[in-house]
């Protein structure tokens, strides 16, 4: 078995789509890709095809890994934005070889921290990543709520000492409490057309949220997605800050539609408990894995 590697940028877009779909064949959730979806994902999530790899076995495409890179607080961060092994090559050490070469690529690029997400059910992949030196740092939740949110928990937040401003998603990055090292898709550069909600007491920022509203062809709001919601860790009134944030970003509360979270960190116990009280349920769960290079 002869193993070689090629940059994804050297392949045609049709071949990349083909390898992706084969690599995710039999996956826990549907991950089918089209040319249009791949191009959109590559741009929106900062994927570098020049620094992403296809692994070839005896000249045949056997799998791939997609990578993105960002500078966070002056340090280079790498994200594994998708790894798949073609079914005929699974269980033959191809994934292990691909991970080893990918870590070499990260070192060549001067990466300080590598991250990825994996579904909790995907135990073989999690073991593979752990063997490559990744560790689970948190769990990530996709929560959903489809009905109105007229709930006393939120409607009692009308009187509070805070000021609230709606700003661009990138404006949250300047806050001291902004969590830059979060799941890749919850970082502000990944939230195209996203917004931030910044909560202040006086001039001091005490909380923020990153979210996005989606609209249908008629211009009606069709969904609200929450990516990050944080209160200052030293605030004793953090629960009130979260209530104010949720009541504002999910407004209008009588709106009947899709309200979801994407990769919301489970370790934020106060926020998760509050959202569960509001009727949010878990759709799926991932692990956030980190490797210091």
PDB file of C-alpha atoms in Angstrom:
ATOM      1  CA  UNK A   1       0.000   0.000   0.000  1.00  0.00           C
ATOM      2  CA  UNK A   2       1.626   3.221  -1.219  1.00  0.00           C
ATOM      3  CA  UNK A   3       0.413   6.415   0.462  1.00  0.00           C
ATOM      4  CA  UNK A   4       0.848   9.859  -1.057  1.00  0.00           C
ATOM      5  CA  UNK A   5      -0.807  13.240  -0.453  1.00  0.00           C
ATOM      6  CA  UNK A   6      -2.177  15.988  -2.650  1.00  0.00           C
ATOM      7  CA  UNK A   7      -3.402  19.472  -1.854  1.00  0.00           C
ATOM      8  CA  UNK A   8      -7.134  19.797  -2.364  1.00  0.00           C
ATOM      9  CA  UNK A   9      -6.371  22.899  -4.439  1.00  0.00           C
ATOM     10  CA  UNK A  10      -4.763  20.582  -7.007  1.00  0.00           C
ATOM     11  CA  UNK A  11      -8.012  18.662  -7.500  1.00  0.00           C
ATOM     12  CA  UNK A  12     -11.057  19.721  -9.483  1.00  0.00           C
ATOM     13  CA  UNK A  13     -14.033  20.976  -7.522  1.00  0.00           C
ATOM     14  CA  UNK A  14     -15.966  17.946  -8.783  1.00  0.00           C
ATOM     15  CA  UNK A  15     -13.331  15.571  -7.369  1.00  0.00           C
ATOM     16  CA  UNK A  16     -13.352  17.343  -3.992  1.00  0.00           C
ATOM     17  CA  UNK A  17     -17.145  17.001  -3.794  1.00  0.00           C
ATOM     18  CA  UNK A  18     -16.869  13.327  -4.735  1.00  0.00           C
ATOM     19  CA  UNK A  19     -14.256  12.609  -2.036  1.00  0.00           C
ATOM     20  CA  UNK A  20     -16.293  14.529   0.551  1.00  0.00           C
ATOM     21  CA  UNK A  21     -19.465  12.547  -0.176  1.00  0.00           C
ATOM     22  CA  UNK A  22     -17.623   9.224  -0.141  1.00  0.00           C
ATOM     23  CA  UNK A  23     -15.757  10.177   3.036  1.00  0.00           C
ATOM     24  CA  UNK A  24     -19.012  10.935   4.870  1.00  0.00           C
ATOM     25  CA  UNK A  25     -20.890   7.919   3.509  1.00  0.00           C
ATOM     26  CA  UNK A  26     -22.732   6.205   6.376  1.00  0.00           C
ATOM     27  CA  UNK A  27     -22.216   9.179   8.730  1.00  0.00           C
ATOM     28  CA  UNK A  28     -24.529   9.821  11.673  1.00  0.00           C
ATOM     29  CA  UNK A  29     -26.154  12.846  10.045  1.00  0.00           C
ATOM     30  CA  UNK A  30     -26.566  13.719   6.389  1.00  0.00           C
ATOM     31  CA  UNK A  31     -23.448  15.517   5.134  1.00  0.00           C
ATOM     32  CA  UNK A  32     -24.006  15.362   1.386  1.00  0.00           C
ATOM     33  CA  UNK A  33     -22.193  18.137  -0.473  1.00  0.00           C
ATOM     34  CA  UNK A  34     -22.805  19.841  -3.814  1.00  0.00           C
ATOM     35  CA  UNK A  35     -20.493  22.134  -5.749  1.00  0.00           C
ATOM     36  CA  UNK A  36     -22.457  25.213  -4.667  1.00  0.00           C
ATOM     37  CA  UNK A  37     -22.498  24.124  -1.014  1.00  0.00           C
ATOM     38  CA  UNK A  38     -18.785  23.381  -1.044  1.00  0.00           C
ATOM     39  CA  UNK A  39     -17.901  26.747  -2.517  1.00  0.00           C
ATOM     40  CA  UNK A  40     -20.097  28.556   0.000  1.00  0.00           C
ATOM     41  CA  UNK A  41     -18.686  26.581   2.929  1.00  0.00           C
ATOM     42  CA  UNK A  42     -15.107  27.160   1.805  1.00  0.00           C
ATOM     43  CA  UNK A  43     -15.618  30.935   1.765  1.00  0.00           C
ATOM     44  CA  UNK A  44     -17.880  31.322   4.813  1.00  0.00           C
ATOM     45  CA  UNK A  45     -15.815  29.127   7.105  1.00  0.00           C
ATOM     46  CA  UNK A  46     -12.384  30.211   5.951  1.00  0.00           C
ATOM     47  CA  UNK A  47     -11.296  26.835   4.533  1.00  0.00           C
ATOM     48  CA  UNK A  48      -7.891  26.875   2.840  1.00  0.00           C
ATOM     49  CA  UNK A  49      -7.931  24.361  -0.021  1.00  0.00           C
ATOM     50  CA  UNK A  50      -4.233  25.132  -0.540  1.00  0.00           C
ATOM     51  CA  UNK A  51      -3.558  23.782   2.959  1.00  0.00           C
ATOM     52  CA  UNK A  52      -6.067  20.947   2.968  1.00  0.00           C
ATOM     53  CA  UNK A  53      -5.131  17.402   2.025  1.00  0.00           C
ATOM     54  CA  UNK A  54      -6.322  14.403   0.074  1.00  0.00           C
ATOM     55  CA  UNK A  55      -4.702  11.108   0.996  1.00  0.00           C
ATOM     56  CA  UNK A  56      -4.056   8.769  -1.931  1.00  0.00           C
ATOM     57  CA  UNK A  57      -3.601   5.011  -1.627  1.00  0.00           C
ATOM     58  CA  UNK A  58      -1.970   3.433  -4.680  1.00  0.00           C
ATOM     59  CA  UNK A  59      -3.048   6.493  -6.615  1.00  0.00           C
ATOM     60  CA  UNK A  60      -6.710   6.329  -5.547  1.00  0.00           C
ATOM     61  CA  UNK A  61      -8.343   9.041  -3.363  1.00  0.00           C
ATOM     62  CA  UNK A  62      -8.836   7.439   0.066  1.00  0.00           C
ATOM     63  CA  UNK A  63      -9.822  10.390   2.233  1.00  0.00           C
ATOM     64  CA  UNK A  64      -9.366  14.061   2.993  1.00  0.00           C
ATOM     65  CA  UNK A  65      -8.958  16.686   5.691  1.00  0.00           C
ATOM     66  CA  UNK A  66     -10.024  20.326   5.339  1.00  0.00           C
ATOM     67  CA  UNK A  67      -8.240  23.054   7.295  1.00  0.00           C
ATOM     68  CA  UNK A  68      -8.835  26.658   8.234  1.00  0.00           C
ATOM     69  CA  UNK A  69      -6.410  29.074   9.900  1.00  0.00           C
ATOM     70  CA  UNK A  70      -6.889  32.212  12.014  1.00  0.00           C
ATOM     71  CA  UNK A  71      -4.843  34.423  14.299  1.00  0.00           C
ATOM     72  CA  UNK A  72      -6.317  34.607  17.798  1.00  0.00           C
ATOM     73  CA  UNK A  73      -4.594  36.984  20.237  1.00  0.00           C
ATOM     74  CA  UNK A  74      -1.439  36.885  18.125  1.00  0.00           C
ATOM     75  CA  UNK A  75      -1.284  33.090  17.945  1.00  0.00           C
ATOM     76  CA  UNK A  76      -2.109  30.970  14.916  1.00  0.00           C
ATOM     77  CA  UNK A  77      -5.098  28.658  15.324  1.00  0.00           C
ATOM     78  CA  UNK A  78      -5.902  25.752  12.996  1.00  0.00           C
ATOM     79  CA  UNK A  79      -9.299  24.147  12.592  1.00  0.00           C
ATOM     80  CA  UNK A  80     -10.038  20.719  11.178  1.00  0.00           C
ATOM     81  CA  UNK A  81     -13.128  21.586   9.163  1.00  0.00           C
ATOM     82  CA  UNK A  82     -13.934  18.073   8.037  1.00  0.00           C
ATOM     83  CA  UNK A  83     -12.201  14.699   7.834  1.00  0.00           C
ATOM     84  CA  UNK A  84     -13.525  11.718   5.927  1.00  0.00           C
ATOM     85  CA  UNK A  85     -12.224   8.320   4.862  1.00  0.00           C
ATOM     86  CA  UNK A  86     -13.625   6.519   1.819  1.00  0.00           C
ATOM     87  CA  UNK A  87     -15.426   3.316   3.014  1.00  0.00           C
ATOM     88  CA  UNK A  88     -13.125   0.929   1.119  1.00  0.00           C
ATOM     89  CA  UNK A  89     -10.120   2.290   3.031  1.00  0.00           C
ATOM     90  CA  UNK A  90     -11.545   2.455   6.548  1.00  0.00           C
ATOM     91  CA  UNK A  91      -9.922   0.358   9.267  1.00  0.00           C
ATOM     92  CA  UNK A  92      -6.608   0.180   7.417  1.00  0.00           C
ATOM     93  CA  UNK A  93      -4.641   2.913   9.181  1.00  0.00           C
ATOM     94  CA  UNK A  94      -5.417   5.541   6.549  1.00  0.00           C
ATOM     95  CA  UNK A  95      -7.005   7.924   9.061  1.00  0.00           C
ATOM     96  CA  UNK A  96      -4.000   7.657  11.389  1.00  0.00           C
ATOM     97  CA  UNK A  97      -1.598   8.410   8.544  1.00  0.00           C
ATOM     98  CA  UNK A  98      -3.709  11.370   7.420  1.00  0.00           C
ATOM     99  CA  UNK A  99      -3.780  12.853  10.926  1.00  0.00           C
ATOM    100  CA  UNK A 100      -0.010  12.494  11.286  1.00  0.00           C
ATOM    101  CA  UNK A 101       0.613  14.289   7.970  1.00  0.00           C
ATOM    102  CA  UNK A 102      -1.918  16.978   8.858  1.00  0.00           C
ATOM    103  CA  UNK A 103      -0.129  17.732  12.120  1.00  0.00           C
ATOM    104  CA  UNK A 104       3.103  18.074  10.141  1.00  0.00           C
ATOM    105  CA  UNK A 105       1.321  20.599   7.928  1.00  0.00           C
ATOM    106  CA  UNK A 106       0.216  22.542  11.031  1.00  0.00           C
ATOM    107  CA  UNK A 107       3.823  22.697  12.255  1.00  0.00           C
ATOM    108  CA  UNK A 108       4.945  23.908   8.832  1.00  0.00           C
ATOM    109  CA  UNK A 109       2.332  26.676   9.074  1.00  0.00           C
ATOM    110  CA  UNK A 110       3.433  27.762  12.558  1.00  0.00           C
ATOM    111  CA  UNK A 111       0.198  26.698  14.241  1.00  0.00           C
ATOM    112  CA  UNK A 112       0.141  27.044  18.035  1.00  0.00           C
ATOM    113  CA  UNK A 113      -3.274  25.515  18.751  1.00  0.00           C
ATOM    114  CA  UNK A 114      -5.335  23.007  16.746  1.00  0.00           C
ATOM    115  CA  UNK A 115      -9.062  22.472  17.260  1.00  0.00           C
ATOM    116  CA  UNK A 116     -11.855  20.341  15.873  1.00  0.00           C
ATOM    117  CA  UNK A 117     -15.380  19.196  16.674  1.00  0.00           C
ATOM    118  CA  UNK A 118     -16.776  15.662  16.528  1.00  0.00           C
ATOM    119  CA  UNK A 119     -20.202  14.199  17.179  1.00  0.00           C
ATOM    120  CA  UNK A 120     -20.307  12.427  20.547  1.00  0.00           C
ATOM    121  CA  UNK A 121     -21.595   9.276  18.816  1.00  0.00           C
ATOM    122  CA  UNK A 122     -18.544   9.132  16.572  1.00  0.00           C
ATOM    123  CA  UNK A 123     -16.390   7.259  19.048  1.00  0.00           C
ATOM    124  CA  UNK A 124     -13.931   5.848  16.465  1.00  0.00           C
ATOM    125  CA  UNK A 125     -13.118   9.369  15.232  1.00  0.00           C
ATOM    126  CA  UNK A 126     -12.751  10.686  18.781  1.00  0.00           C
ATOM    127  CA  UNK A 127     -10.313   7.864  19.588  1.00  0.00           C
ATOM    128  CA  UNK A 128      -8.365   8.643  16.400  1.00  0.00           C
ATOM    129  CA  UNK A 129      -8.055  12.297  17.372  1.00  0.00           C
ATOM    130  CA  UNK A 130      -7.058  11.408  20.938  1.00  0.00           C
ATOM    131  CA  UNK A 131      -4.324   9.145  19.577  1.00  0.00           C
ATOM    132  CA  UNK A 132      -3.126  12.161  17.579  1.00  0.00           C
ATOM    133  CA  UNK A 133      -2.833  14.191  20.789  1.00  0.00           C
ATOM    134  CA  UNK A 134      -6.177  16.023  20.885  1.00  0.00           C
ATOM    135  CA  UNK A 135      -8.040  16.310  24.185  1.00  0.00           C
ATOM    136  CA  UNK A 136     -11.720  16.981  24.839  1.00  0.00           C
ATOM    137  CA  UNK A 137     -12.011  20.493  26.286  1.00  0.00           C
ATOM    138  CA  UNK A 138     -15.795  20.928  26.261  1.00  0.00           C
ATOM    139  CA  UNK A 139     -19.096  19.640  24.925  1.00  0.00           C
ATOM    140  CA  UNK A 140     -21.083  21.650  22.379  1.00  0.00           C
ATOM    141  CA  UNK A 141     -24.861  21.704  22.059  1.00  0.00           C
ATOM    142  CA  UNK A 142     -27.278  22.392  19.254  1.00  0.00           C
ATOM    143  CA  UNK A 143     -30.440  23.366  21.113  1.00  0.00           C
ATOM    144  CA  UNK A 144     -33.766  24.111  19.440  1.00  0.00           C
ATOM    145  CA  UNK A 145     -37.074  25.771  20.250  1.00  0.00           C
ATOM    146  CA  UNK A 146     -39.928  26.162  17.772  1.00  0.00           C
ATOM    147  CA  UNK A 147     -42.776  27.849  19.681  1.00  0.00           C
ATOM    148  CA  UNK A 148     -43.318  31.303  21.178  1.00  0.00           C
ATOM    149  CA  UNK A 149     -41.161  32.288  24.150  1.00  0.00           C
ATOM    150  CA  UNK A 150     -43.638  34.261  26.212  1.00  0.00           C
ATOM    151  CA  UNK A 151     -42.373  32.973  29.533  1.00  0.00           C
ATOM    152  CA  UNK A 152     -42.300  34.674  32.943  1.00  0.00           C
ATOM    153  CA  UNK A 153     -38.579  33.916  33.117  1.00  0.00           C
ATOM    154  CA  UNK A 154     -38.009  36.452  30.338  1.00  0.00           C
ATOM    155  CA  UNK A 155     -41.003  38.786  30.569  1.00  0.00           C
ATOM    156  CA  UNK A 156     -39.947  39.816  34.076  1.00  0.00           C
ATOM    157  CA  UNK A 157     -36.697  41.339  32.763  1.00  0.00           C
ATOM    158  CA  UNK A 158     -38.193  44.640  31.613  1.00  0.00           C
ATOM    159  CA  UNK A 159     -36.697  46.560  34.572  1.00  0.00           C
ATOM    160  CA  UNK A 160     -32.909  46.250  34.766  1.00  0.00           C
ATOM    161  CA  UNK A 161     -29.845  48.486  35.194  1.00  0.00           C
ATOM    162  CA  UNK A 162     -28.275  47.645  31.831  1.00  0.00           C
ATOM    163  CA  UNK A 163     -27.990  49.324  28.452  1.00  0.00           C
ATOM    164  CA  UNK A 164     -28.248  47.140  25.360  1.00  0.00           C
ATOM    165  CA  UNK A 165     -26.760  47.810  21.948  1.00  0.00           C
ATOM    166  CA  UNK A 166     -27.047  45.826  18.735  1.00  0.00           C
ATOM    167  CA  UNK A 167     -23.825  45.933  16.764  1.00  0.00           C
ATOM    168  CA  UNK A 168     -21.949  43.951  14.123  1.00  0.00           C
ATOM    169  CA  UNK A 169     -20.647  40.509  15.086  1.00  0.00           C
ATOM    170  CA  UNK A 170     -17.054  41.710  14.806  1.00  0.00           C
ATOM    171  CA  UNK A 171     -17.642  44.411  17.436  1.00  0.00           C
ATOM    172  CA  UNK A 172     -17.796  41.759  20.169  1.00  0.00           C
ATOM    173  CA  UNK A 173     -14.193  40.763  19.409  1.00  0.00           C
ATOM    174  CA  UNK A 174     -12.942  43.948  21.061  1.00  0.00           C
ATOM    175  CA  UNK A 175     -14.437  43.041  24.429  1.00  0.00           C
ATOM    176  CA  UNK A 176     -12.146  41.701  27.159  1.00  0.00           C
ATOM    177  CA  UNK A 177     -14.680  38.958  27.887  1.00  0.00           C
ATOM    178  CA  UNK A 178     -14.960  37.797  24.258  1.00  0.00           C
ATOM    179  CA  UNK A 179     -14.153  34.068  23.925  1.00  0.00           C
ATOM    180  CA  UNK A 180     -11.876  33.972  20.903  1.00  0.00           C
ATOM    181  CA  UNK A 181     -10.828  30.363  21.439  1.00  0.00           C
ATOM    182  CA  UNK A 182     -14.274  28.888  20.926  1.00  0.00           C
ATOM    183  CA  UNK A 183     -15.699  26.415  18.441  1.00  0.00           C
ATOM    184  CA  UNK A 184     -14.669  27.634  14.977  1.00  0.00           C
ATOM    185  CA  UNK A 185     -18.183  28.238  13.639  1.00  0.00           C
ATOM    186  CA  UNK A 186     -19.061  30.341  16.695  1.00  0.00           C
ATOM    187  CA  UNK A 187     -16.182  32.782  16.176  1.00  0.00           C
ATOM    188  CA  UNK A 188     -17.287  36.079  14.681  1.00  0.00           C
ATOM    189  CA  UNK A 189     -15.492  35.676  11.284  1.00  0.00           C
ATOM    190  CA  UNK A 190     -17.622  32.578  10.591  1.00  0.00           C
ATOM    191  CA  UNK A 191     -20.928  34.324  11.275  1.00  0.00           C
ATOM    192  CA  UNK A 192     -21.665  36.000   7.974  1.00  0.00           C
ATOM    193  CA  UNK A 193     -24.336  38.733   8.338  1.00  0.00           C
ATOM    194  CA  UNK A 194     -24.166  38.095  12.078  1.00  0.00           C
ATOM    195  CA  UNK A 195     -24.953  40.518  14.864  1.00  0.00           C
ATOM    196  CA  UNK A 196     -23.699  41.104  18.362  1.00  0.00           C
ATOM    197  CA  UNK A 197     -25.686  42.109  21.393  1.00  0.00           C
ATOM    198  CA  UNK A 198     -23.550  43.966  23.921  1.00  0.00           C
ATOM    199  CA  UNK A 199     -24.830  44.561  27.441  1.00  0.00           C
ATOM    200  CA  UNK A 200     -23.279  47.294  29.559  1.00  0.00           C
ATOM    201  CA  UNK A 201     -23.732  48.704  33.016  1.00  0.00           C
ATOM    202  CA  UNK A 202     -22.609  52.265  32.699  1.00  0.00           C
ATOM    203  CA  UNK A 203     -19.597  52.091  30.412  1.00  0.00           C
ATOM    204  CA  UNK A 204     -18.572  48.574  31.492  1.00  0.00           C
ATOM    205  CA  UNK A 205     -19.425  45.631  29.210  1.00  0.00           C
ATOM    206  CA  UNK A 206     -20.954  42.896  31.383  1.00  0.00           C
ATOM    207  CA  UNK A 207     -22.171  40.474  28.720  1.00  0.00           C
ATOM    208  CA  UNK A 208     -22.544  39.822  25.018  1.00  0.00           C
ATOM    209  CA  UNK A 209     -24.149  37.487  22.513  1.00  0.00           C
ATOM    210  CA  UNK A 210     -23.341  36.561  18.923  1.00  0.00           C
ATOM    211  CA  UNK A 211     -26.350  35.622  16.832  1.00  0.00           C
ATOM    212  CA  UNK A 212     -27.823  35.688  13.351  1.00  0.00           C
ATOM    213  CA  UNK A 213     -31.303  36.266  12.046  1.00  0.00           C
ATOM    214  CA  UNK A 214     -32.300  34.549   8.794  1.00  0.00           C
ATOM    215  CA  UNK A 215     -35.031  35.738   6.444  1.00  0.00           C
ATOM    216  CA  UNK A 216     -37.150  34.121   3.732  1.00  0.00           C
ATOM    217  CA  UNK A 217     -37.594  35.398   0.174  1.00  0.00           C
ATOM    218  CA  UNK A 218     -40.372  37.742   1.272  1.00  0.00           C
ATOM    219  CA  UNK A 219     -38.144  39.324   3.911  1.00  0.00           C
ATOM    220  CA  UNK A 220     -39.866  37.664   6.868  1.00  0.00           C
ATOM    221  CA  UNK A 221     -37.707  36.361   9.696  1.00  0.00           C
ATOM    222  CA  UNK A 222     -37.422  32.579   9.440  1.00  0.00           C
ATOM    223  CA  UNK A 223     -34.877  31.667  12.132  1.00  0.00           C
ATOM    224  CA  UNK A 224     -32.665  32.994  14.915  1.00  0.00           C
ATOM    225  CA  UNK A 225     -29.396  31.210  15.679  1.00  0.00           C
ATOM    226  CA  UNK A 226     -27.335  31.846  18.813  1.00  0.00           C
ATOM    227  CA  UNK A 227     -23.582  31.153  18.645  1.00  0.00           C
ATOM    228  CA  UNK A 228     -22.151  32.631  21.839  1.00  0.00           C
ATOM    229  CA  UNK A 229     -23.682  34.152  24.952  1.00  0.00           C
ATOM    230  CA  UNK A 230     -21.443  35.138  27.826  1.00  0.00           C
ATOM    231  CA  UNK A 231     -21.668  37.139  31.035  1.00  0.00           C
ATOM    232  CA  UNK A 232     -18.647  38.605  32.796  1.00  0.00           C
ATOM    233  CA  UNK A 233     -17.275  35.734  34.947  1.00  0.00           C
ATOM    234  CA  UNK A 234     -17.049  37.935  38.043  1.00  0.00           C
ATOM    235  CA  UNK A 235     -20.650  39.148  37.949  1.00  0.00           C
ATOM    236  CA  UNK A 236     -22.909  37.802  40.689  1.00  0.00           C
ATOM    237  CA  UNK A 237     -25.931  38.861  38.611  1.00  0.00           C
ATOM    238  CA  UNK A 238     -24.912  36.712  35.625  1.00  0.00           C
ATOM    239  CA  UNK A 239     -28.313  35.017  35.511  1.00  0.00           C
ATOM    240  CA  UNK A 240     -30.062  38.368  35.092  1.00  0.00           C
ATOM    241  CA  UNK A 241     -27.595  39.316  32.365  1.00  0.00           C
ATOM    242  CA  UNK A 242     -28.408  36.104  30.496  1.00  0.00           C
ATOM    243  CA  UNK A 243     -32.151  36.701  30.858  1.00  0.00           C
ATOM    244  CA  UNK A 244     -31.797  40.204  29.446  1.00  0.00           C
ATOM    245  CA  UNK A 245     -29.671  38.913  26.553  1.00  0.00           C
ATOM    246  CA  UNK A 246     -32.063  36.091  25.642  1.00  0.00           C
ATOM    247  CA  UNK A 247     -35.176  38.265  25.863  1.00  0.00           C
ATOM    248  CA  UNK A 248     -33.571  40.781  23.513  1.00  0.00           C
ATOM    249  CA  UNK A 249     -31.905  38.554  20.921  1.00  0.00           C
ATOM    250  CA  UNK A 250     -34.844  36.148  20.609  1.00  0.00           C
ATOM    251  CA  UNK A 251     -37.374  38.979  20.288  1.00  0.00           C
ATOM    252  CA  UNK A 252     -40.166  39.223  19.375  1.00  0.00           C
ATOM    253  CA  UNK A 253     -40.954  36.622  22.029  1.00  0.00           C
ATOM    254  CA  UNK A 254     -44.364  35.831  20.492  1.00  0.00           C
ATOM    255  CA  UNK A 255     -42.653  34.912  17.216  1.00  0.00           C
ATOM    256  CA  UNK A 256     -43.404  31.302  16.266  1.00  0.00           C
ATOM    257  CA  UNK A 257     -40.401  29.992  14.394  1.00  0.00           C
ATOM    258  CA  UNK A 258     -37.029  28.326  14.575  1.00  0.00           C
ATOM    259  CA  UNK A 259     -34.759  29.368  17.434  1.00  0.00           C
ATOM    260  CA  UNK A 260     -31.554  27.356  17.666  1.00  0.00           C
ATOM    261  CA  UNK A 261     -28.037  27.396  19.051  1.00  0.00           C
ATOM    262  CA  UNK A 262     -24.957  26.200  17.207  1.00  0.00           C
ATOM    263  CA  UNK A 263     -22.133  24.657  19.224  1.00  0.00           C
ATOM    264  CA  UNK A 264     -23.072  26.454  22.436  1.00  0.00           C
ATOM    265  CA  UNK A 265     -20.614  25.415  25.117  1.00  0.00           C
ATOM    266  CA  UNK A 266     -22.118  23.028  27.663  1.00  0.00           C
ATOM    267  CA  UNK A 267     -19.720  24.227  30.378  1.00  0.00           C
ATOM    268  CA  UNK A 268     -21.749  27.448  30.564  1.00  0.00           C
ATOM    269  CA  UNK A 269     -24.026  25.691  33.030  1.00  0.00           C
ATOM    270  CA  UNK A 270     -26.026  28.736  34.112  1.00  0.00           C
ATOM    271  CA  UNK A 271     -26.983  29.616  30.535  1.00  0.00           C
ATOM    272  CA  UNK A 272     -27.763  26.022  29.528  1.00  0.00           C
ATOM    273  CA  UNK A 273     -29.958  25.496  32.595  1.00  0.00           C
ATOM    274  CA  UNK A 274     -31.849  28.707  31.823  1.00  0.00           C
ATOM    275  CA  UNK A 275     -32.438  27.719  28.207  1.00  0.00           C
ATOM    276  CA  UNK A 276     -33.690  24.290  29.219  1.00  0.00           C
ATOM    277  CA  UNK A 277     -36.176  25.968  31.574  1.00  0.00           C
ATOM    278  CA  UNK A 278     -37.345  28.003  28.585  1.00  0.00           C
ATOM    279  CA  UNK A 279     -38.094  24.800  26.680  1.00  0.00           C
ATOM    280  CA  UNK A 280     -35.007  24.364  24.518  1.00  0.00           C
ATOM    281  CA  UNK A 281     -34.165  20.739  23.789  1.00  0.00           C
ATOM    282  CA  UNK A 282     -30.921  19.159  22.573  1.00  0.00           C
ATOM    283  CA  UNK A 283     -30.895  18.193  18.902  1.00  0.00           C
ATOM    284  CA  UNK A 284     -27.310  16.945  18.818  1.00  0.00           C
ATOM    285  CA  UNK A 285     -24.109  17.184  20.824  1.00  0.00           C
ATOM    286  CA  UNK A 286     -20.460  17.433  19.826  1.00  0.00           C
ATOM    287  CA  UNK A 287     -17.132  17.479  21.617  1.00  0.00           C
ATOM    288  CA  UNK A 288     -14.678  20.329  21.208  1.00  0.00           C
ATOM    289  CA  UNK A 289     -11.165  18.917  20.984  1.00  0.00           C
ATOM    290  CA  UNK A 290      -7.941  20.903  21.331  1.00  0.00           C
ATOM    291  CA  UNK A 291      -4.313  20.087  20.714  1.00  0.00           C
ATOM    292  CA  UNK A 292      -1.447  22.384  21.704  1.00  0.00           C
ATOM    293  CA  UNK A 293       1.260  22.140  19.090  1.00  0.00           C
TER     294      UNK A 293
END
